[in-house]
Short mmCIF file of C-alpha atoms (C1' of nucleotides) in Angstrom, two decimals:
data_model
loop_
_atom_site.label_atom_id
_atom_site.label_comp_id
_atom_site.label_asym_id
_atom_site.label_seq_id
_atom_site.Cartn_x
_atom_site.Cartn_y
_atom_site.Cartn_z
CA MET U 17 119.41 114.15 107.81
CA ALA U 18 118.27 117.40 109.32
CA GLU U 19 117.92 120.17 106.80
CA SER U 20 120.56 122.81 107.22
CA THR U 21 119.90 126.51 107.51
CA HIS U 22 121.43 127.06 104.12
CA GLU U 23 119.24 124.43 102.53
CA LYS U 24 116.11 126.10 103.87
CA ILE U 25 117.25 129.42 102.50
CA LEU U 26 118.15 128.02 99.11
CA ARG U 27 114.82 126.23 98.88
CA VAL U 28 113.06 129.57 99.12
CA VAL U 29 115.32 131.20 96.55
CA ARG U 30 114.53 128.43 94.10
CA ARG U 31 110.86 129.45 94.25
CA ILE U 32 111.52 132.96 92.96
CA PRO U 33 110.12 133.07 89.42
CA ARG U 34 111.92 134.45 86.40
CA GLY U 35 111.38 138.17 85.98
CA ARG U 36 110.92 138.81 89.70
CA VAL U 37 113.26 139.56 92.57
CA ALA U 38 113.20 139.01 96.33
CA THR U 39 115.15 140.74 99.07
CA TYR U 40 117.53 139.07 101.51
CA GLY U 41 115.20 139.92 104.35
CA GLN U 42 112.21 138.50 102.52
CA VAL U 43 114.01 135.26 101.72
CA SER U 44 115.25 134.72 105.26
CA LYS U 45 111.80 135.44 106.66
CA LEU U 46 110.12 132.96 104.30
CA ALA U 47 112.72 130.38 105.25
CA GLY U 48 111.82 130.79 108.90
CA PHE U 49 114.57 133.17 109.96
CA ALA U 50 112.85 136.50 110.43
CA ARG U 51 115.18 139.47 110.85
CA GLN U 52 118.23 137.49 109.87
CA PRO U 53 118.84 138.71 106.31
CA ARG U 54 122.51 137.88 106.62
CA LEU U 55 121.65 134.22 106.65
CA ALA U 56 120.31 134.60 103.13
CA GLY U 57 123.51 136.28 102.08
CA TYR U 58 125.63 133.62 103.72
CA ALA U 59 123.67 130.86 102.03
CA LEU U 60 123.80 132.45 98.60
CA ARG U 61 127.53 132.81 98.87
CA HIS U 62 127.76 129.02 98.86
CA ALA U 63 124.99 128.47 96.31
CA ASP U 64 125.61 126.58 93.09
CA ASP U 65 123.95 126.98 89.70
CA THR U 66 120.79 125.14 90.78
CA VAL U 67 119.63 128.28 92.51
CA PRO U 68 118.62 131.58 90.83
CA TRP U 69 120.88 133.63 93.12
CA GLN U 70 120.67 136.58 90.74
CA ARG U 71 117.06 137.18 91.76
CA VAL U 72 118.01 138.26 95.27
CA VAL U 73 118.74 141.96 95.83
CA ASN U 74 118.97 144.07 98.97
CA ALA U 75 116.18 146.02 100.63
CA ALA U 76 117.07 149.14 98.67
CA GLY U 77 116.49 147.34 95.40
CA ARG U 78 120.21 147.38 94.64
CA ILE U 79 122.59 144.55 93.86
CA SER U 80 124.68 143.83 96.93
CA PRO U 81 128.41 144.44 96.38
CA ARG U 82 130.86 141.56 96.83
CA ALA U 83 134.57 140.92 96.54
CA ASP U 84 134.42 140.83 92.75
CA PRO U 85 133.33 144.30 91.53
CA ASP U 86 132.33 142.77 88.22
CA SER U 87 129.64 140.75 89.96
CA ILE U 88 127.32 143.75 89.93
CA PRO U 89 127.11 144.36 86.18
CA ARG U 90 127.09 140.61 85.66
CA GLN U 91 124.06 140.09 87.90
CA ARG U 92 122.38 143.09 86.38
CA LEU U 93 122.75 141.74 82.85
CA ILE U 94 121.14 138.45 83.84
CA LEU U 95 118.21 140.22 85.47
CA GLU U 96 117.73 142.51 82.50
CA ALA U 97 117.71 139.44 80.28
CA GLU U 98 114.87 138.16 82.46
CA GLY U 99 112.94 141.33 81.75
CA ILE U 100 113.76 143.39 84.82
CA GLN U 101 114.43 147.08 84.29
CA PHE U 102 116.89 149.16 86.31
CA SER U 103 116.61 152.87 86.99
CA ALA U 104 119.35 155.25 85.89
CA THR U 105 120.85 154.88 89.36
CA GLY U 106 120.95 151.10 89.14
CA VAL U 107 117.95 150.40 91.29
CA VAL U 108 115.24 147.79 90.77
CA ASP U 109 111.74 149.07 91.49
CA LEU U 110 110.58 146.63 94.16
CA LYS U 111 107.00 147.91 93.90
CA ARG U 112 107.00 146.56 90.41
CA TYR U 113 109.30 143.53 90.49
CA GLN U 114 109.30 142.13 93.99
CA TRP U 115 108.10 138.52 94.18
CA ARG U 116 104.84 138.09 96.11
CA PRO U 117 104.39 134.40 96.97
CA ARG U 118 100.77 133.27 97.35
CA ARG U 119 101.17 131.03 100.38
CA ARG U 120 103.38 128.85 102.62
"C1'" DC N 28 138.94 123.60 118.45
"C1'" DG N 29 139.43 129.11 118.06
"C1'" DT N 30 139.41 132.85 114.78
"C1'" DC N 31 138.35 135.08 110.71
"C1'" DT N 32 135.40 136.27 107.06
"C1'" DG N 33 131.49 137.11 103.89
"C1'" DA N 34 125.32 138.41 98.91
"C1'" DC N 35 121.82 142.36 105.21
"C1'" DG N 36 118.62 145.08 107.57
"C1'" DA N 37 115.78 146.55 111.76
"C1'" DT N 38 116.44 149.34 115.61
"C1'" DA N 39 118.76 152.59 118.64
"C1'" DT N 40 121.19 156.84 119.35
"C1'" DT E 21 119.36 162.30 108.33
"C1'" DA E 22 123.66 159.61 109.47
"C1'" DT E 23 126.31 156.22 111.84
"C1'" DA E 24 126.64 152.36 115.22
"C1'" DT E 25 124.94 148.01 117.11
"C1'" DC E 26 123.42 143.42 116.85
"C1'" DG E 27 121.93 138.93 115.23
"C1'" DC E 28 124.53 134.49 114.72
"C1'" DC E 29 125.63 130.41 109.69
"C1'" DA E 30 129.34 127.73 107.65
"C1'" DG E 31 133.71 127.00 105.27
"C1'" DA E 32 138.84 127.95 105.40
"C1'" DC E 33 142.87 127.76 108.06
#
DNA sequence: CGTCTGACGATAT
DNA sequence: TATATCGCCAGAC
């Protein structure tokens, strides 16, 4: 069985530790798909509860909007429960919270 | 099997 | 600084 694109993406997302976030672009790059941030978004859309999808935010440090408007406050609450703070404008400070993997 | 659709971001103009 | 272009996966129908 060849590993699918989505599986590679999800494998990376599962490495993001609690209390940290990664961007779509970062995830896709680590999975071997540089400059294809959409692939990370596509994969997360189909992700189940075995993957910490809430730890992926966009390059601006904001939660990416989806069909369900309630998904934003919902994701935010989970991240805050993990210790991540949001600015008054709803932005995560990537300088402070972005995941920096050691190797691979 | 063709078309549509959905968690993005670097680059060009 | 703002808007357009492009890359190109996978499930639903």
